[in-house]
mmCIF file of C-alpha atoms and ligand atoms in Angstrom:
data_model
loop_
_atom_site.group_PDB
_atom_site.id
_atom_site.type_symbol
_atom_site.label_atom_id
_atom_site.label_comp_id
_atom_site.label_asym_id
_atom_site.label_seq_id
_atom_site.Cartn_x
_atom_site.Cartn_y
_atom_site.Cartn_z
ATOM 1 C CA MET A 1288 46.175 -23.415 -29.453
ATOM 2 C CA LYS A 1289 49.348 -24.711 -30.968
ATOM 3 C CA ASN A 1290 49.458 -28.472 -31.480
ATOM 4 C CA PHE A 1291 45.633 -28.784 -31.249
ATOM 5 C CA ILE A 1292 44.760 -30.302 -34.453
ATOM 6 C CA THR A 1293 41.127 -31.214 -35.457
ATOM 7 C CA PHE A 1294 39.724 -33.423 -38.289
ATOM 8 C CA GLU A 1295 36.365 -32.645 -39.677
ATOM 9 C CA GLY A 1296 33.910 -33.896 -42.502
ATOM 10 C CA GLY A 1297 30.587 -35.762 -42.877
ATOM 11 C CA GLU A 1298 29.925 -39.369 -42.206
ATOM 12 C CA CYS A 1299 32.380 -41.996 -43.566
ATOM 13 C CA THR A 1300 35.022 -39.690 -44.759
ATOM 14 C CA GLY A 1301 37.896 -41.643 -43.282
ATOM 15 C CA LYS A 1302 38.917 -39.302 -40.449
ATOM 16 C CA THR A 1303 39.224 -42.050 -37.956
ATOM 17 C CA SER A 1304 41.532 -44.157 -40.226
ATOM 18 C CA ILE A 1305 43.672 -40.957 -40.938
ATOM 19 C CA ILE A 1306 44.128 -40.229 -37.246
ATOM 20 C CA ASN A 1307 45.122 -43.881 -36.523
ATOM 21 C CA TYR A 1308 47.713 -43.748 -39.309
ATOM 22 C CA ILE A 1309 49.235 -40.435 -37.980
ATOM 23 C CA ALA A 1310 49.202 -42.043 -34.403
ATOM 24 C CA GLN A 1311 51.169 -45.033 -35.813
ATOM 25 C CA LYS A 1312 53.775 -42.841 -37.563
ATOM 26 C CA PHE A 1313 54.049 -40.706 -34.384
ATOM 27 C CA ASP A 1314 54.846 -43.808 -32.464
ATOM 28 C CA GLU A 1315 57.504 -44.670 -34.826
ATOM 29 C CA LYS A 1316 59.050 -41.199 -34.611
ATOM 30 C CA LYS A 1317 58.575 -41.021 -30.830
ATOM 31 C CA ILE A 1318 56.438 -37.857 -31.004
ATOM 32 C CA GLU A 1319 54.244 -37.462 -27.903
ATOM 33 C CA TYR A 1320 50.570 -37.061 -28.759
ATOM 34 C CA ILE A 1321 47.173 -38.229 -27.822
ATOM 35 C CA THR A 1322 44.111 -39.020 -30.095
ATOM 36 C CA THR A 1323 40.661 -38.177 -28.910
ATOM 37 C CA ARG A 1324 37.169 -37.652 -30.325
ATOM 38 C CA GLU A 1325 34.028 -35.597 -29.894
ATOM 39 C CA PRO A 1326 31.575 -36.267 -28.589
ATOM 40 C CA GLY A 1327 33.492 -38.364 -26.134
ATOM 41 C CA GLY A 1328 37.136 -39.003 -25.336
ATOM 42 C CA ILE A 1329 36.483 -39.107 -21.485
ATOM 43 C CA ARG A 1330 33.847 -40.810 -19.345
ATOM 44 C CA ILE A 1331 31.409 -37.893 -18.940
ATOM 45 C CA ALA A 1332 31.491 -37.028 -22.584
ATOM 46 C CA GLU A 1333 31.120 -40.525 -23.620
ATOM 47 C CA ASP A 1334 28.216 -40.703 -21.465
ATOM 48 C CA ILE A 1335 26.660 -37.604 -23.144
ATOM 49 C CA ARG A 1336 27.573 -39.252 -26.512
ATOM 50 C CA LYS A 1337 25.371 -42.147 -25.817
ATOM 51 C CA ILE A 1338 22.361 -39.917 -25.016
ATOM 52 C CA ILE A 1339 22.965 -37.667 -28.177
ATOM 53 C CA LEU A 1340 23.248 -40.648 -30.537
ATOM 54 C CA ASP A 1341 20.579 -42.993 -29.059
ATOM 55 C CA VAL A 1342 18.282 -43.929 -31.940
ATOM 56 C CA ASN A 1343 15.476 -44.121 -29.273
ATOM 57 C CA ASN A 1344 15.809 -40.263 -28.379
ATOM 58 C CA THR A 1345 13.522 -39.268 -31.224
ATOM 59 C CA GLU A 1346 11.976 -36.412 -29.093
ATOM 60 C CA MET A 1347 15.439 -34.685 -28.629
ATOM 61 C CA THR A 1348 15.089 -31.117 -29.875
ATOM 62 C CA PRO A 1349 17.894 -29.540 -31.990
ATOM 63 C CA GLU A 1350 18.463 -27.026 -29.132
ATOM 64 C CA CYS A 1351 18.976 -29.835 -26.576
ATOM 65 C CA GLU A 1352 21.249 -31.677 -29.010
ATOM 66 C CA ALA A 1353 23.378 -28.615 -29.543
ATOM 67 C CA LEU A 1354 23.733 -27.819 -25.901
ATOM 68 C CA LEU A 1355 24.683 -31.501 -25.060
ATOM 69 C CA TYR A 1356 27.346 -31.406 -27.667
ATOM 70 C CA ALA A 1357 28.512 -28.039 -26.271
ATOM 71 C CA ALA A 1358 28.430 -29.518 -22.588
ATOM 72 C CA SER A 1359 30.537 -32.631 -23.538
ATOM 73 C CA ARG A 1360 32.909 -30.203 -25.553
ATOM 74 C CA MET A 1361 33.678 -28.184 -22.455
ATOM 75 C CA GLN A 1362 34.228 -31.224 -20.178
ATOM 76 C CA HIS A 1363 36.553 -32.802 -22.769
ATOM 77 C CA LEU A 1364 38.401 -29.513 -23.326
ATOM 78 C CA LYS A 1365 39.204 -28.875 -19.670
ATOM 79 C CA GLN A 1366 39.577 -32.393 -18.412
ATOM 80 C CA LYS A 1367 41.700 -33.774 -21.416
ATOM 81 C CA VAL A 1368 42.736 -31.493 -24.237
ATOM 82 C CA ILE A 1369 44.015 -28.532 -22.376
ATOM 83 C CA PRO A 1370 46.014 -30.440 -19.860
ATOM 84 C CA ARG A 1371 47.669 -32.645 -22.447
ATOM 85 C CA LEU A 1372 48.453 -29.494 -24.626
ATOM 86 C CA GLU A 1373 50.071 -27.992 -21.430
ATOM 87 C CA GLU A 1374 52.282 -31.024 -21.097
ATOM 88 C CA GLY A 1375 53.485 -30.393 -24.436
ATOM 89 C CA LYS A 1376 51.642 -33.145 -26.283
ATOM 90 C CA ILE A 1377 50.120 -32.834 -29.652
ATOM 91 C CA VAL A 1378 46.366 -33.476 -29.656
ATOM 92 C CA LEU A 1379 44.672 -35.054 -32.571
ATOM 93 C CA CYS A 1380 40.978 -34.660 -32.259
ATOM 94 C CA ASP A 1381 38.235 -36.274 -34.359
ATOM 95 C CA ARG A 1382 35.703 -33.535 -34.681
ATOM 96 C CA PHE A 1383 35.375 -30.220 -32.555
ATOM 97 C CA LEU A 1384 33.328 -26.960 -32.605
ATOM 98 C CA ASP A 1385 33.091 -27.102 -36.422
ATOM 99 C CA SER A 1386 31.047 -30.107 -36.262
ATOM 100 C CA SER A 1387 28.514 -28.257 -34.140
ATOM 101 C CA LEU A 1388 28.602 -25.282 -36.557
ATOM 102 C CA ALA A 1389 27.957 -27.659 -39.597
ATOM 103 C CA TYR A 1390 25.444 -30.074 -38.097
ATOM 104 C CA GLN A 1391 23.552 -28.163 -35.624
ATOM 105 C CA GLY A 1392 24.172 -24.616 -36.769
ATOM 106 C CA TYR A 1393 23.536 -25.130 -40.509
ATOM 107 C CA ALA A 1394 22.092 -28.505 -41.127
ATOM 108 C CA ARG A 1395 19.642 -28.355 -38.169
ATOM 109 C CA GLY A 1396 19.016 -24.661 -38.867
ATOM 110 C CA LEU A 1397 19.741 -23.322 -35.472
ATOM 111 C CA GLY A 1398 22.275 -20.778 -37.095
ATOM 112 C CA ILE A 1399 25.894 -20.338 -36.840
ATOM 113 C CA ASP A 1400 25.586 -17.356 -34.386
ATOM 114 C CA ALA A 1401 23.516 -19.398 -31.915
ATOM 115 C CA ILE A 1402 26.003 -22.274 -31.891
ATOM 116 C CA LEU A 1403 28.846 -19.835 -31.447
ATOM 117 C CA LYS A 1404 26.940 -18.539 -28.299
ATOM 118 C CA ALA A 1405 26.172 -21.876 -26.960
ATOM 119 C CA ASN A 1406 29.850 -22.661 -27.285
ATOM 120 C CA ALA A 1407 31.163 -19.447 -25.962
ATOM 121 C CA PHE A 1408 33.329 -20.975 -23.271
ATOM 122 C CA ALA A 1409 35.246 -23.047 -26.058
ATOM 123 C CA LEU A 1410 36.010 -20.036 -28.374
ATOM 124 C CA ASP A 1411 39.182 -19.450 -26.506
ATOM 125 C CA TYR A 1412 40.473 -22.829 -27.601
ATOM 126 C CA LEU A 1413 40.078 -22.916 -31.306
ATOM 127 C CA PRO A 1414 42.456 -25.446 -32.987
ATOM 128 C CA ASP A 1415 45.728 -24.460 -34.788
ATOM 129 C CA ILE A 1416 44.752 -26.371 -37.774
ATOM 130 C CA THR A 1417 41.510 -28.029 -38.866
ATOM 131 C CA ILE A 1418 41.739 -30.609 -41.604
ATOM 132 C CA LEU A 1419 38.470 -31.029 -43.523
ATOM 133 C CA ILE A 1420 38.204 -34.212 -45.645
ATOM 134 C CA ASP A 1421 35.865 -32.918 -48.344
ATOM 135 C CA ILE A 1422 33.682 -35.289 -50.226
ATOM 136 C CA LYS A 1423 30.140 -35.350 -51.229
ATOM 137 C CA PRO A 1424 27.841 -37.292 -48.934
ATOM 138 C CA GLU A 1425 26.402 -39.562 -51.479
ATOM 139 C CA ILE A 1426 29.850 -40.847 -52.379
ATOM 140 C CA ALA A 1427 31.121 -41.139 -48.882
ATOM 141 C CA LEU A 1428 27.902 -42.921 -47.726
ATOM 142 C CA ALA A 1429 28.007 -45.336 -50.622
ATOM 143 C CA ARG A 1430 31.254 -46.776 -49.325
ATOM 144 C CA LEU A 1431 29.307 -48.444 -46.516
ATOM 145 C CA ASN A 1432 27.620 -51.662 -47.521
ATOM 146 C CA ASN A 1433 24.049 -52.271 -46.235
ATOM 147 C CA LYS A 1434 25.306 -54.437 -43.449
ATOM 148 C CA ASP A 1435 27.859 -51.947 -42.083
ATOM 149 C CA ARG A 1436 25.332 -49.173 -42.504
ATOM 150 C CA GLU A 1437 22.703 -50.989 -40.263
ATOM 151 C CA SER A 1438 25.148 -51.741 -37.506
ATOM 152 C CA LYS A 1439 26.682 -48.332 -37.642
ATOM 153 C CA LYS A 1440 23.658 -46.320 -37.675
ATOM 154 C CA ASP A 1441 23.071 -43.888 -34.791
ATOM 155 C CA ARG A 1442 20.420 -41.091 -34.422
ATOM 156 C CA LEU A 1443 22.542 -38.817 -36.684
ATOM 157 C CA ASP A 1444 23.534 -41.431 -39.288
ATOM 158 C CA SER A 1445 19.910 -42.181 -39.654
ATOM 159 C CA GLU A 1446 19.079 -38.696 -41.070
ATOM 160 C CA GLY A 1447 18.318 -38.506 -44.738
ATOM 161 C CA ILE A 1448 20.644 -37.471 -47.594
ATOM 162 C CA GLU A 1449 19.221 -34.019 -47.537
ATOM 163 C CA PHE A 1450 20.518 -33.486 -44.057
ATOM 164 C CA HIS A 1451 24.016 -34.843 -44.840
ATOM 165 C CA ASN A 1452 24.029 -32.562 -48.015
ATOM 166 C CA LYS A 1453 23.301 -29.659 -45.638
ATOM 167 C CA VAL A 1454 26.220 -30.663 -43.455
ATOM 168 C CA TYR A 1455 28.377 -30.628 -46.485
ATOM 169 C CA GLU A 1456 27.207 -27.087 -47.532
ATOM 170 C CA GLY A 1457 27.680 -26.016 -43.819
ATOM 171 C CA TYR A 1458 31.376 -27.099 -44.021
ATOM 172 C CA HIS A 1459 31.922 -24.969 -47.152
ATOM 173 C CA LYS A 1460 30.547 -21.928 -45.227
ATOM 174 C CA LEU A 1461 33.171 -22.647 -42.499
ATOM 175 C CA ILE A 1462 35.946 -22.780 -44.999
ATOM 176 C CA ASP A 1463 35.277 -19.170 -45.814
ATOM 177 C CA MET A 1464 34.689 -18.064 -42.315
ATOM 178 C CA TYR A 1465 37.989 -19.715 -40.890
ATOM 179 C CA LYS A 1466 40.229 -19.426 -43.939
ATOM 180 C CA ASP A 1467 43.333 -19.132 -41.502
ATOM 181 C CA ARG A 1468 43.007 -22.575 -39.854
ATOM 182 C CA TYR A 1469 41.123 -24.582 -42.593
ATOM 183 C CA ILE A 1470 43.061 -26.993 -44.787
ATOM 184 C CA VAL A 1471 40.786 -28.774 -47.177
ATOM 185 C CA LEU A 1472 41.755 -32.135 -48.614
ATOM 186 C CA ASP A 1473 39.870 -33.903 -51.562
ATOM 187 C CA GLY A 1474 38.160 -36.895 -50.004
ATOM 188 C CA ASN A 1475 37.756 -38.698 -53.277
ATOM 189 C CA LYS A 1476 41.434 -39.556 -53.221
ATOM 190 C CA PRO A 1477 42.442 -43.102 -52.046
ATOM 191 C CA LEU A 1478 42.724 -43.523 -48.229
ATOM 192 C CA HIS A 1479 46.363 -44.191 -48.305
ATOM 193 C CA ILE A 1480 47.098 -40.929 -50.221
ATOM 194 C CA LEU A 1481 44.984 -38.907 -47.781
ATOM 195 C CA GLN A 1482 46.662 -40.434 -44.736
ATOM 196 C CA GLU A 1483 50.141 -39.518 -46.164
ATOM 197 C CA GLU A 1484 48.939 -36.015 -47.052
ATOM 198 C CA CYS A 1485 47.483 -35.497 -43.608
ATOM 199 C CA LEU A 1486 50.719 -36.790 -41.945
ATOM 200 C CA ASN A 1487 52.811 -34.120 -43.881
ATOM 201 C CA ILE A 1488 50.340 -31.395 -43.098
ATOM 202 C CA VAL A 1489 50.556 -32.175 -39.420
ATOM 203 C CA LEU A 1490 54.275 -32.774 -39.268
ATOM 204 C CA LYS A 1491 54.688 -29.335 -41.018
ATOM 205 C CA HIS A 1492 52.427 -27.539 -38.451
ATOM 206 C CA ILE A 1493 53.321 -29.040 -35.112
ATOM 207 C CA GLU A 1494 55.837 -27.503 -32.640
ATOM 208 C CA ILE A 1495 57.927 -30.243 -30.795
HETATM 209 P P1 TMP B 1575 31.331 -39.558 -35.191
HETATM 210 O O1 TMP B 1575 30.461 -40.559 -36.025
HETATM 211 O O2 TMP B 1575 32.288 -38.827 -36.166
HETATM 212 O O3 TMP B 1575 31.956 -40.305 -34.122
HETATM 213 O O4 TMP B 1575 30.400 -38.366 -34.610
HETATM 214 C C1 TMP B 1575 29.323 -38.639 -34.081
HETATM 215 C C2 TMP B 1575 28.165 -37.926 -34.727
HETATM 216 O O5 TMP B 1575 27.933 -36.757 -34.049
HETATM 217 C C3 TMP B 1575 28.259 -37.607 -36.155
HETATM 218 O O6 TMP B 1575 27.042 -37.869 -36.896
HETATM 219 C C4 TMP B 1575 28.676 -36.120 -36.227
HETATM 220 C C5 TMP B 1575 27.802 -35.645 -35.078
HETATM 221 N N1 TMP B 1575 28.301 -34.505 -34.400
HETATM 222 C C6 TMP B 1575 27.404 -33.285 -34.317
HETATM 223 O O7 TMP B 1575 26.328 -33.265 -34.923
HETATM 224 N N2 TMP B 1575 27.738 -32.182 -33.639
HETATM 225 C C7 TMP B 1575 29.046 -32.074 -33.061
HETATM 226 O O8 TMP B 1575 29.268 -31.113 -32.402
HETATM 227 C C8 TMP B 1575 29.704 -33.196 -32.919
HETATM 228 C C9 TMP B 1575 31.114 -33.238 -32.239
HETATM 229 C C10 TMP B 1575 29.419 -34.394 -33.626
#
């Protein structure tokens, strides 16, 4: 999947600001691209996102959560990601399968293999590169002041620090599993440095 580039990491790692920065530079350079996100990016997947992240859905089982992420992923892949790649555009995607492996597979304890099976349809479309913004959750989450934290909180943000530490560990397992496509960046660096590093990595990898 040349030109399919995904960004991963825990909460508040700066992924969205990094993607927006690359988009701005691509505009200046007249490079054709789209930005998108998981879960979401299209109407059906955004609707599924609302169900998954709704704080009122306390009874949702880990299995249901995993399958909803997988369902939104397939719709998003087929309806948006694959067509844009076929048109020759670069796709910059905020999260993908690796989020399910780290969050549902590892942190929720469903197991990496179960998540790979649930996402079998997506395995033919693995990204060309995956940039992981690597920063310990207690440091990343401390960036949010209390007011922001309350307004941002969705069902997954509301999980305790132990859950977010497990997500962090999960990503570290994935780095070993997918050495060929993973690029790990130190998320402790200032945002403007990370933005520039990511831009250079992406420019080096894409085919235009
Ligand atoms: P976001 O905050 O980066 O937009 O992502 C929404 C939340 O969904 C975030 O807490 C990570 C979580 N997530 C999973 O647990 N599994 C997945 O497969 C994806 C794509 C996101």
